[in-house]
CSV table of C-alpha atoms in Angstrom, one decimal:
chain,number,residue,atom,x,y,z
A,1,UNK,CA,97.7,102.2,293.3
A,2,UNK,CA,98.5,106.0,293.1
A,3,UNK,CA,96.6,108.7,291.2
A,4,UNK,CA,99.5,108.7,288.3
A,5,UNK,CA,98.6,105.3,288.2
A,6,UNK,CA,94.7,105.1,288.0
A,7,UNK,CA,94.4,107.8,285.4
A,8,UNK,CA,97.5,106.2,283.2
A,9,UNK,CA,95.0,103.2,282.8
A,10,UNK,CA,91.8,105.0,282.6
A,11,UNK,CA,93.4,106.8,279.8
A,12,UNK,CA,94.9,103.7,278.6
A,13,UNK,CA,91.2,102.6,278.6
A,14,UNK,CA,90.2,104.9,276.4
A,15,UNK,CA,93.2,104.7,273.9
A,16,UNK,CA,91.2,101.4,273.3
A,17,UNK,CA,88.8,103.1,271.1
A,18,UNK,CA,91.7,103.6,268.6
A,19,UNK,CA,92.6,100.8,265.7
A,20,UNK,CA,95.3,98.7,266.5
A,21,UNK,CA,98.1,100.5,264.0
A,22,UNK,CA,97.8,103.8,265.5
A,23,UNK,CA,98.0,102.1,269.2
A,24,UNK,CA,101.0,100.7,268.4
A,25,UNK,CA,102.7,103.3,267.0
A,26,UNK,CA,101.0,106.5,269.3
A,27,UNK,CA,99.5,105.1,272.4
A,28,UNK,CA,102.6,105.6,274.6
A,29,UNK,CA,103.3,108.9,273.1
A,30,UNK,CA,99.7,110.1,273.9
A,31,UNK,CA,99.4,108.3,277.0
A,32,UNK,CA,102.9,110.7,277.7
A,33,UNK,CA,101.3,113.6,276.2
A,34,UNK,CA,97.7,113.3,278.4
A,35,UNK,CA,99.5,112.4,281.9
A,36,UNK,CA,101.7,115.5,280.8
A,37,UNK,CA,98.7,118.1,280.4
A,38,UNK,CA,96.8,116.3,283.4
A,39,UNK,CA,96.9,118.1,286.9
A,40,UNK,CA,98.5,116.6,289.9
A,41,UNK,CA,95.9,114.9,291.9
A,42,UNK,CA,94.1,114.1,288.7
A,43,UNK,CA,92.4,110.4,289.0
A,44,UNK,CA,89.7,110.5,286.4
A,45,UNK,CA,89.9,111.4,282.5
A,46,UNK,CA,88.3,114.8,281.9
A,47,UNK,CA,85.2,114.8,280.2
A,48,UNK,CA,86.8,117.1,277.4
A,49,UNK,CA,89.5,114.7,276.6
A,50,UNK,CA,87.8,111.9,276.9
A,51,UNK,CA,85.4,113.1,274.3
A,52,UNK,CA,88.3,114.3,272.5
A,53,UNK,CA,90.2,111.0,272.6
A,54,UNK,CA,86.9,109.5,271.1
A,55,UNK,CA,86.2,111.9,268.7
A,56,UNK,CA,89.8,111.6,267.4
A,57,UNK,CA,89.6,107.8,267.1
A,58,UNK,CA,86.4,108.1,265.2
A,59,UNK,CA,88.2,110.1,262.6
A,60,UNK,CA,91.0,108.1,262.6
A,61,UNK,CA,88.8,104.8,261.8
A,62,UNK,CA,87.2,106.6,259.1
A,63,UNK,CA,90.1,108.2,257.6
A,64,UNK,CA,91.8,104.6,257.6
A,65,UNK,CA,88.2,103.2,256.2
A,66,UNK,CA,88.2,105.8,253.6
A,67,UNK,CA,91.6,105.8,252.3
A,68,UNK,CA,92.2,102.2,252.3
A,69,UNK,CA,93.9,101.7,248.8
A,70,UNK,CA,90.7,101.2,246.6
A,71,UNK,CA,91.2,97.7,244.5
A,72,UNK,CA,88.3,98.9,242.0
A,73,UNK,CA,86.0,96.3,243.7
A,74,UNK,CA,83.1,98.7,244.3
A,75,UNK,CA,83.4,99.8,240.7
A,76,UNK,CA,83.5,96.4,239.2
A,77,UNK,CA,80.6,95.3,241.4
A,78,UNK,CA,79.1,98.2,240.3
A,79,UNK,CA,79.4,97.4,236.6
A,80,UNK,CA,78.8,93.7,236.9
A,81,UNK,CA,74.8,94.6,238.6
A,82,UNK,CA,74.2,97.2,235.5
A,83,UNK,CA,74.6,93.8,233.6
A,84,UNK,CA,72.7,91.6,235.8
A,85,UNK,CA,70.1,93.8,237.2
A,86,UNK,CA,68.9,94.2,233.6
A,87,UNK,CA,68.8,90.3,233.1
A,88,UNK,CA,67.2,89.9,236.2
A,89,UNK,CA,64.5,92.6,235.7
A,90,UNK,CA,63.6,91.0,231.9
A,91,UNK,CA,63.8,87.7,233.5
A,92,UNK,CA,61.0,88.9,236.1
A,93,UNK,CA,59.1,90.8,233.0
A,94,UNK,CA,59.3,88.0,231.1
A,95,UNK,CA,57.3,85.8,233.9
A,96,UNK,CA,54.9,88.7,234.3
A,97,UNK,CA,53.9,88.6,230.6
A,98,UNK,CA,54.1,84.9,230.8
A,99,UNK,CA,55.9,84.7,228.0
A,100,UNK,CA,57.1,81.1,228.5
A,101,UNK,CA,53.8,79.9,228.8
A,102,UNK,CA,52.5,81.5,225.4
A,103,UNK,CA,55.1,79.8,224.2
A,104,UNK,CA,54.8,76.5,225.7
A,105,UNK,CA,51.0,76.0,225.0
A,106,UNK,CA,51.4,77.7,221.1
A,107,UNK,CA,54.1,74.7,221.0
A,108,UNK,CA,51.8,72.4,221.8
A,109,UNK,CA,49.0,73.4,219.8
A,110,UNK,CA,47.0,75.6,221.9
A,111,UNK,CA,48.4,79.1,220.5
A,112,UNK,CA,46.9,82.0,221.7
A,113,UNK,CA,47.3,85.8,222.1
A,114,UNK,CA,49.6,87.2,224.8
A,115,UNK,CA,47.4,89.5,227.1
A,116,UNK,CA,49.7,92.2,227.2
A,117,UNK,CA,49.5,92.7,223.2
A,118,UNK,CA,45.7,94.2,224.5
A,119,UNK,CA,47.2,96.4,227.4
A,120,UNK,CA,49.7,99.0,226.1
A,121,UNK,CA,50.2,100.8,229.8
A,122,UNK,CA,51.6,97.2,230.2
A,123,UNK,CA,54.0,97.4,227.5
A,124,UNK,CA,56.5,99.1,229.2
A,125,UNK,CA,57.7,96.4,231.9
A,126,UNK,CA,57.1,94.1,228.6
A,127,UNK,CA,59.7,95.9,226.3
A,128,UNK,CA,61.6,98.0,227.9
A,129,UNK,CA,63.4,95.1,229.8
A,130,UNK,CA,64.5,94.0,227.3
A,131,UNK,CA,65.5,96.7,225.5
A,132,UNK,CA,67.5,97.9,228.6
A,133,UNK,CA,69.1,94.1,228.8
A,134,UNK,CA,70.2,95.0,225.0
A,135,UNK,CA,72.1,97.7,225.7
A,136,UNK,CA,73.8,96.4,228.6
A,137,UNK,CA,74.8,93.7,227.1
A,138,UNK,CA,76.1,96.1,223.7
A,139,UNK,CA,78.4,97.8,226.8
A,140,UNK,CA,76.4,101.5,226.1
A,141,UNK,CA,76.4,102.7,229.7
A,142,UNK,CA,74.5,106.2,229.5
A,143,UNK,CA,71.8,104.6,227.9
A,144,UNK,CA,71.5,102.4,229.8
A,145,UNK,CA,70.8,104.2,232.7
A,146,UNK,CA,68.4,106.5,230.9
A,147,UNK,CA,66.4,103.9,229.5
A,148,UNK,CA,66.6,101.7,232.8
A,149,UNK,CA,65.1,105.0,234.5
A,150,UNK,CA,62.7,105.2,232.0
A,151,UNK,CA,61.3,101.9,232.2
A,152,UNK,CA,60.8,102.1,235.8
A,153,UNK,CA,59.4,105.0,235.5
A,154,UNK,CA,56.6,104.1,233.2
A,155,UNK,CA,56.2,100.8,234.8
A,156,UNK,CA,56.0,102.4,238.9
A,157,UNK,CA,54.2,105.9,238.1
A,158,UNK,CA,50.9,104.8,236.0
A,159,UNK,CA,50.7,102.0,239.1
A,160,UNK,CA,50.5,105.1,241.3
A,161,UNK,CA,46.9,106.3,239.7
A,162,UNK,CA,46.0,102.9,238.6
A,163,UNK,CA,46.5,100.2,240.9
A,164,UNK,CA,48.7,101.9,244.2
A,165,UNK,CA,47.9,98.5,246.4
A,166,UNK,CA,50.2,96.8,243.7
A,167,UNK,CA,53.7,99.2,245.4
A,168,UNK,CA,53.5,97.2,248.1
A,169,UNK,CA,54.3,94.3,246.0
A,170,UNK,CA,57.2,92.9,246.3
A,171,UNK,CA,57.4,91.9,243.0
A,172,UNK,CA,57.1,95.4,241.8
A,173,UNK,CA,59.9,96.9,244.2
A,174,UNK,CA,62.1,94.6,243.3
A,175,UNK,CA,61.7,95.5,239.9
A,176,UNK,CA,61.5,98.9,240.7
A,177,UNK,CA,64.6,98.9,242.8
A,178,UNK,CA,66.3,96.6,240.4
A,179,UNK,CA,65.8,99.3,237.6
A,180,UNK,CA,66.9,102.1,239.9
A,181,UNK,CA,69.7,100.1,240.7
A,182,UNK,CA,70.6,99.5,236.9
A,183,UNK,CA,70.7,103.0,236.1
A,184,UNK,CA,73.1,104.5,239.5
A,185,UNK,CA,75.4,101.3,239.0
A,186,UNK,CA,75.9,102.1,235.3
A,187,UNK,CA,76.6,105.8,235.9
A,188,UNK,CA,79.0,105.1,238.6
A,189,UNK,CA,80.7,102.4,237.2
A,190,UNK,CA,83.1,101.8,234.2
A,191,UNK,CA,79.6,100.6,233.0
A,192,UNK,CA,78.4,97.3,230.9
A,193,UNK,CA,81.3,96.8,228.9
A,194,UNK,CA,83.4,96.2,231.9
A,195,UNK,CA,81.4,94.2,233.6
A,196,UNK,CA,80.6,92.2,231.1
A,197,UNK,CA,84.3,91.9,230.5
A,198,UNK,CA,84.5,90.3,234.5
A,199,UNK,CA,81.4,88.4,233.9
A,200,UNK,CA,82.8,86.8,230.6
A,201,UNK,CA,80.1,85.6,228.3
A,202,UNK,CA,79.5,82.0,229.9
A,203,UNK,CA,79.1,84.1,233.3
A,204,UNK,CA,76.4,86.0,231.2
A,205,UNK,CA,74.2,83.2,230.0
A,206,UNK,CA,74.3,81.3,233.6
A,207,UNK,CA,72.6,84.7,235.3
A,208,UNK,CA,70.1,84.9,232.6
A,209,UNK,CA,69.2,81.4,232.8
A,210,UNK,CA,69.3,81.2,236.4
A,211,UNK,CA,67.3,84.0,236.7
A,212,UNK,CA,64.9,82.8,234.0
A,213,UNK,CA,64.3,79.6,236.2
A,214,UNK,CA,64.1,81.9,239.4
A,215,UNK,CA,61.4,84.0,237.3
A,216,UNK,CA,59.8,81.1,236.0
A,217,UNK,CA,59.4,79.3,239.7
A,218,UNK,CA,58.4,82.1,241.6
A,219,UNK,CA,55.9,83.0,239.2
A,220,UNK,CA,52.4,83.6,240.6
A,221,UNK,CA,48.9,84.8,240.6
A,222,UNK,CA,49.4,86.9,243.3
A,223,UNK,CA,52.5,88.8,244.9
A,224,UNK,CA,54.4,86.4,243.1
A,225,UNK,CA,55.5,84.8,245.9
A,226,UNK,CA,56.7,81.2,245.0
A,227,UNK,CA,55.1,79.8,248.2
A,228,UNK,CA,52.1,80.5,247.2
A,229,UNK,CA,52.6,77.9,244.4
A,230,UNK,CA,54.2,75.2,247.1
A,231,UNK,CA,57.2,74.4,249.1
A,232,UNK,CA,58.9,72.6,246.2
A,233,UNK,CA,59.7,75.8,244.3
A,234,UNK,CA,60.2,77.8,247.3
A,235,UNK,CA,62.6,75.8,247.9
A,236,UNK,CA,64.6,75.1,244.4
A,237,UNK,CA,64.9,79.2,244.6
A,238,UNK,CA,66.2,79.2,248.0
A,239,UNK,CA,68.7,76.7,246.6
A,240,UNK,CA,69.5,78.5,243.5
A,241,UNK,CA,69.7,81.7,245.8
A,242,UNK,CA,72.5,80.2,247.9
A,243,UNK,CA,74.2,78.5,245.0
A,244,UNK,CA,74.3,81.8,243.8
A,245,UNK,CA,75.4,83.8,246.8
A,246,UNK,CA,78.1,80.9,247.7
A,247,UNK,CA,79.8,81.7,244.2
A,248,UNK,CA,79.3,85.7,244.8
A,249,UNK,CA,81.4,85.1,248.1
A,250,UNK,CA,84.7,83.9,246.6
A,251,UNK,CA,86.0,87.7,245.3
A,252,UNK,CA,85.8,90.8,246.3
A,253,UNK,CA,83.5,92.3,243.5
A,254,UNK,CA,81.6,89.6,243.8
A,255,UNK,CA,81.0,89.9,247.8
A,256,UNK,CA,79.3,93.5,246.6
A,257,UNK,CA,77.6,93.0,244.4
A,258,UNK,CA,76.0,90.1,246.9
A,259,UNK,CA,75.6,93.6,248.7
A,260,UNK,CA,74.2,95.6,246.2
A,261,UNK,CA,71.5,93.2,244.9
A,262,UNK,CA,70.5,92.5,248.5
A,263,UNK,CA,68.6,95.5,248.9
A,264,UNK,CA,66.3,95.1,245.5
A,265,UNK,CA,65.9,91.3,247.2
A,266,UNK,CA,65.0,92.8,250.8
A,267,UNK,CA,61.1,93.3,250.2
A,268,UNK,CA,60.8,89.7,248.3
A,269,UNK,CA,62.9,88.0,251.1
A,270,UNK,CA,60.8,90.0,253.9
A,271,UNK,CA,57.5,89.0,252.6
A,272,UNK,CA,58.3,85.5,251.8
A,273,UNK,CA,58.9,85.6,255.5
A,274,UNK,CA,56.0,87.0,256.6
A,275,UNK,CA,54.1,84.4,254.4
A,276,UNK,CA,56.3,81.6,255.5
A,277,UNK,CA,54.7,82.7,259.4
A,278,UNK,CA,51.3,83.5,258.8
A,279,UNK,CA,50.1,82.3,255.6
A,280,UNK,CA,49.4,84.2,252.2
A,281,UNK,CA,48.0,87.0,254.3
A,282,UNK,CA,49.3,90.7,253.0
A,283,UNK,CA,50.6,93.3,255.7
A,284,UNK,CA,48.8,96.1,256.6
A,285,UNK,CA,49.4,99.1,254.4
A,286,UNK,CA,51.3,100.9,256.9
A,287,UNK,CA,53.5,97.9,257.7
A,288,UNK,CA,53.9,97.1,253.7
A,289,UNK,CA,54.5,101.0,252.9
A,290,UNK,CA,57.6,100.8,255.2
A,291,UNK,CA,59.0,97.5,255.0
A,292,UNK,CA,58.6,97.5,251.1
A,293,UNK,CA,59.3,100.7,250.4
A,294,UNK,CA,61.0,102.5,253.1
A,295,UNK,CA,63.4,100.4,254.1
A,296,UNK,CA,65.4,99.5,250.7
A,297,UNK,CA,65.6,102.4,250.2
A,298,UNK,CA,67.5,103.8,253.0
A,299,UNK,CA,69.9,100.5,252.6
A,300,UNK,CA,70.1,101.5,249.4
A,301,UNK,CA,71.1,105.0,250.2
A,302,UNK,CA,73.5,103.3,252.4
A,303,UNK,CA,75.3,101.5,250.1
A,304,UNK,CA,75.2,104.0,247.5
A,305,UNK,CA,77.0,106.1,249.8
A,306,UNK,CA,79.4,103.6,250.8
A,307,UNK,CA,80.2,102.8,246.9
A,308,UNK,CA,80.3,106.4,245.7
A,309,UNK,CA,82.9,107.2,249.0
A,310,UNK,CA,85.1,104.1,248.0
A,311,UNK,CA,85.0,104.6,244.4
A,312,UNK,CA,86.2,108.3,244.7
A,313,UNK,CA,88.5,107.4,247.3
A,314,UNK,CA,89.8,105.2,244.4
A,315,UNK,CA,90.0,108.4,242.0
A,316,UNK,CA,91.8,110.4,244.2
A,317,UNK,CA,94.4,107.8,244.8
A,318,UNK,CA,94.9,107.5,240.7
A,319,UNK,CA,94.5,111.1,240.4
A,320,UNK,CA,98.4,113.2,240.3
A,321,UNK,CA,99.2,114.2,243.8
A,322,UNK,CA,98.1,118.1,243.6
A,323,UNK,CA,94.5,116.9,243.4
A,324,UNK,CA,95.2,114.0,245.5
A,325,UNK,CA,95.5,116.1,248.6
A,326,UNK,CA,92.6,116.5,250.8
A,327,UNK,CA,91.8,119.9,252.6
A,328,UNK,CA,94.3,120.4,255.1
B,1,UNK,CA,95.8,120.4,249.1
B,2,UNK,CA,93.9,123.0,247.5
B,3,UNK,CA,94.8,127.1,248.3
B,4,UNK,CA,93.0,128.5,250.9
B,5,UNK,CA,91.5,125.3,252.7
B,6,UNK,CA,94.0,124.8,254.9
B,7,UNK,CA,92.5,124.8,258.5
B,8,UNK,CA,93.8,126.8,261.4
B,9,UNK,CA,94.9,123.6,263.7
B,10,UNK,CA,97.1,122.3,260.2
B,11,UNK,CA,98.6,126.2,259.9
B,12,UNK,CA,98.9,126.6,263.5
B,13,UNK,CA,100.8,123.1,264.1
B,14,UNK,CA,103.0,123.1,261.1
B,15,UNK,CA,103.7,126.6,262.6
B,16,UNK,CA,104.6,125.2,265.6
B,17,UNK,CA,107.2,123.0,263.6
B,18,UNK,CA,108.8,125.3,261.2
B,19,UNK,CA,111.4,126.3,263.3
B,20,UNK,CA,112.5,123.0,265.3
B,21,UNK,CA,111.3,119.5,265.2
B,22,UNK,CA,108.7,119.3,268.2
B,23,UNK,CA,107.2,116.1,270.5
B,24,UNK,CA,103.9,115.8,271.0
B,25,UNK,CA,103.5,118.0,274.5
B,26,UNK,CA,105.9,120.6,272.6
B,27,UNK,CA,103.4,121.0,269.8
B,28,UNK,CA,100.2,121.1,272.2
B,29,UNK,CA,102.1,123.6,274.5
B,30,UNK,CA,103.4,126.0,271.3
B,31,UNK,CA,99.8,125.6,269.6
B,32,UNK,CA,99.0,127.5,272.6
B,33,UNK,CA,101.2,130.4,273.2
B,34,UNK,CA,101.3,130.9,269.2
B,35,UNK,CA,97.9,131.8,269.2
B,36,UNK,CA,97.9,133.5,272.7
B,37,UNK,CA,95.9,130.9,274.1
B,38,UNK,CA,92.4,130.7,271.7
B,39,UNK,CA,93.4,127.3,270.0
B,40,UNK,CA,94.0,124.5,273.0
B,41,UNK,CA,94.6,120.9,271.3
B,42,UNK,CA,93.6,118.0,273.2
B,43,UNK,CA,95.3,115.0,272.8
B,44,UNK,CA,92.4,113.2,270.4
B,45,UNK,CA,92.6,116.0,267.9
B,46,UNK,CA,96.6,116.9,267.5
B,47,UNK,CA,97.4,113.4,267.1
B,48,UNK,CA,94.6,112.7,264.2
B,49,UNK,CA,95.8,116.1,262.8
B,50,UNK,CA,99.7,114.3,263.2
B,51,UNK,CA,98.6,111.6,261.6
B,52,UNK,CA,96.6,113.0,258.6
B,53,UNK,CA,99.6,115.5,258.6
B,54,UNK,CA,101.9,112.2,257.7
B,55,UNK,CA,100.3,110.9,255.1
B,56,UNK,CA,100.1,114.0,253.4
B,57,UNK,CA,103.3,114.4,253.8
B,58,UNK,CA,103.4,117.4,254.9
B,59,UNK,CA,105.4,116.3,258.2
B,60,UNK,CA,106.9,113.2,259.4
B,61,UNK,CA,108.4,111.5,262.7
B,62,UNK,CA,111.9,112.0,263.5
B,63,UNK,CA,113.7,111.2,266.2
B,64,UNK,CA,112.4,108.8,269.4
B,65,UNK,CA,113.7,109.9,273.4
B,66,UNK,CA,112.6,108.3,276.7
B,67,UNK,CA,112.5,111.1,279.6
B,68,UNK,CA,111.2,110.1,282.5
B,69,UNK,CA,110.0,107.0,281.5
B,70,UNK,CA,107.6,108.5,278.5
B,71,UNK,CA,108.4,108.3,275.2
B,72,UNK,CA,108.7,110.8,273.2
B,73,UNK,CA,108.5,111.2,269.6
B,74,UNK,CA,110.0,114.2,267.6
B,75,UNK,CA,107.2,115.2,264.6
B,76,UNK,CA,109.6,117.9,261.7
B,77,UNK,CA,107.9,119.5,258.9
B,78,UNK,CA,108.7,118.1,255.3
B,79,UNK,CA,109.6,120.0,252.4
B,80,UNK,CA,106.3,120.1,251.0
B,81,UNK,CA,104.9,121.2,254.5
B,82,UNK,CA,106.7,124.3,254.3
B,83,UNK,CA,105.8,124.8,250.5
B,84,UNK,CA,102.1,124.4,251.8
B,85,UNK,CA,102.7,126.7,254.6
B,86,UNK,CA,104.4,129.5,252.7
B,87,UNK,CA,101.7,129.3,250.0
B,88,UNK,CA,99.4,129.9,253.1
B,89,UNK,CA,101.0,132.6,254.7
B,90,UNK,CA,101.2,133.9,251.2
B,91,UNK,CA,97.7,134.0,250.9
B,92,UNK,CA,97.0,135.4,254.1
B,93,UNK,CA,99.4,138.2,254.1
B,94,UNK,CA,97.4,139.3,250.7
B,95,UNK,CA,94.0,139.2,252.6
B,96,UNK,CA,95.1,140.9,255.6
B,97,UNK,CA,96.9,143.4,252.9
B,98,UNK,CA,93.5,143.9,251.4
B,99,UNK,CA,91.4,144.1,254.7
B,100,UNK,CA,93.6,146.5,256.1
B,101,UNK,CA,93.6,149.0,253.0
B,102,UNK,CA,90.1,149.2,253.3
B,103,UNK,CA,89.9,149.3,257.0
B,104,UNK,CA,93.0,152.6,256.5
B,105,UNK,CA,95.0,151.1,259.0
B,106,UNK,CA,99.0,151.6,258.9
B,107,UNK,CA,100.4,148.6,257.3
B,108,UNK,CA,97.9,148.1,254.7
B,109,UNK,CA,98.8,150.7,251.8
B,110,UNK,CA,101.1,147.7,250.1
């Protein structure tokens, strides 16, 4: 095999790295174009172009991922979670307050006084919820992103001073990261309205009640971790949780918001691991600070990132073509 | 594209192609002697420049030869590539116009 040879495949190698359209429409030109600007006895890819050739698919992949035409899927998944993350949170607010079981016992004759009416730093996670769930579901997408932030604010910063071994909950960061997640998917998304409009109202009330029976089962005195009240609910919710994610699978919106909710479900899903191993034991605070805490939210950076690329890669293709134009 | 973003690669290669439509080893080689030898373009970079160039549609593919067994493909600049350039040259003519002025070099007094 002569030297032409050798380096043709070597380079031919490399032209690997590229996707498969641009192969098929460049690879012999470039091939032509490298063996061209190679020297005579030349049997190995320089460095330089090699790292070139790499570098340039790298950009290619990215410019194709970027571009792609945007079907709005980011932005309706986006503005189907600021409808359900609200539901979701009030669902989990409404099992911290125990709110179905005042009701259940005053039902049957043994009424007696909430315990949150006592706490007001408690009200917060109590009302605000719900309050956030209200104007999600009345399609008003600024507020509610300010009041989602609100909530989570006064529900996460008085834990701080107060009780900071309850952050490593993960009951707390998923609410916590469910309310943060409220408030960036309403701002970058159509909002409420729309994804209310996707949902439809039937596909409304079956995430509230699901997520009132996932509330209601993983309910607990401590973590609230729904193995710690048996397998039997542990596993109902694993059921529900893959009914769930089945019917999320069939579109494309739907596929992310599977995405976007996994990241506020990432610290609940971890530690029901780690208690599914070893028993209701609780991590060591350096282990809990990171998997709780630091790692949601660098997914969630992630796929905040991802969204807000695709969803302005979407703008730019609806915007007129001077604007459309990226920096040459 | 926006005035006065436009890179020295995009300006130098649609440079290259305002006068003739050019193959890929033409462009590399005229890159070159256009800017007396400080701007080299490797393969990886000229043809991801090419091929954002496309679909802006600032250039497109022409022609296809076979010489010496290689194919070649002929890229020729587009309408709006030579709008684009001419707003660039445009642009920096005034800056050099300016610079020089203040520098009191011949040339600049415009």
């Amino acid at each position: 095999m002569n030297e032409a040879t050798t380096l043709e495949r070597r380079y031919r190698w490399l032209l690997t790295a590229y996707p498969s359209h641009h192969r098929q429409a460049h690879s012999e030109e470039m091939v032509g174009v490298l063996l061209a600007s190679s020297g005579p006895r030349q049997r190995w890819p320089r460095a330089a172009d090699a790292a070139d050739l790499l570098a340039g698919a790298l950009r290619i992949r990215f410019r194709a991922w970027r571009g792609r035409a945007d079907d709005g899927a980011w932005r309706d998944a986006l503005a189907v979670v600021s409808v359900i993350a609200p539901i979701l949170v009030l669902a989990a607010a409404l099992a911290y307050a125990d709110l179905y079981g005042v009701a259940i016992r005053s039902a049957t004759g043994s009424p007696e006084v909430p315990f949150w009416l006592a706490d007001p730093w408690t009200w917060p996670v109590t009302f605000g919820p719900a309050i956030v769930t209200l104007l999600a579901l009345l399609g008003l997408r600024r507020s509610v992103a300010v009041a989602s932030l609100v909530t989570t604010a006064t529900w996460v910063v008085p834990q701080v001073y107060a009780y900071p071994s309850y952050l490593y909950s993960p009951g707390t960061a998923l609410q916590a990261y469910l309310g943060l997640l409220t408030a960036v998917a309403a701002v970058l998304s159509p909002g409420p309205r729309r994804g209310t409009e996707i949902l439809r109202w039937w596909g409304v009330t079956a995430v509230a009640v699901t997520a009132a029976g996932l509330a209601e089962l993983s309910k607990g005195t401590e973590f609230d971790i729904p193995l710690m009240r048996g397998v039997t609910p542990l596993l109902v919710s694993a059921g529900i949780l893959m009914l769930a994610a089945v019917v999320c699978l069939i579109t494309p919106a739907g596929r992310r918001v599977l995405v976007l909710l996994a990241v506020p479900g990432l610290p609940y899903g971890m530690a029901l691991l780690r208690l599914a191993g070893s028993g209701p034991q609780w991590w060591p605070t350096a282990i809990s600070l990171t998997a709780v805490l630091g790692l949601p939210a660098l997914l969630a950076l992630c796929v905040i990132t991802i969204a807000v690329i695709r969803v302005r890669a979407g703008r730019r293709l609806k915007a007129p073509p001077e604007d459309a134009r990226p920096a040459g | 594209m926006r005035e006065g973003l436009m890179r020295e690669p995009t300006f130098l290669i649609l440079t290259s192609l305002a006068a003739e439509a050019q193959h890929g080893y033409g462009i590399m080689t005229d890159v070159e002697r256009i800017s007396q030898g400080r701007v080299r373009l490797r393969a990886g970079t000229l043809y991801a420049a090419l091929d954002r160039l496309t679909v802006e549609g600032l250039i497109e593919a022409g022609h296809e030869e076979v010489v010496d067994g290689r194919l070649r493909r002929y890229y020729r600049i587009t309408g709006e590539g030579k709008q684009q350039l001419a707003a660039e040259v445009s642009r920096l003519r005034a800056n050099v116009a300016v610079a020089a002025r203040r520098l009191g070099l011949a040339g600049g007094a415009t």
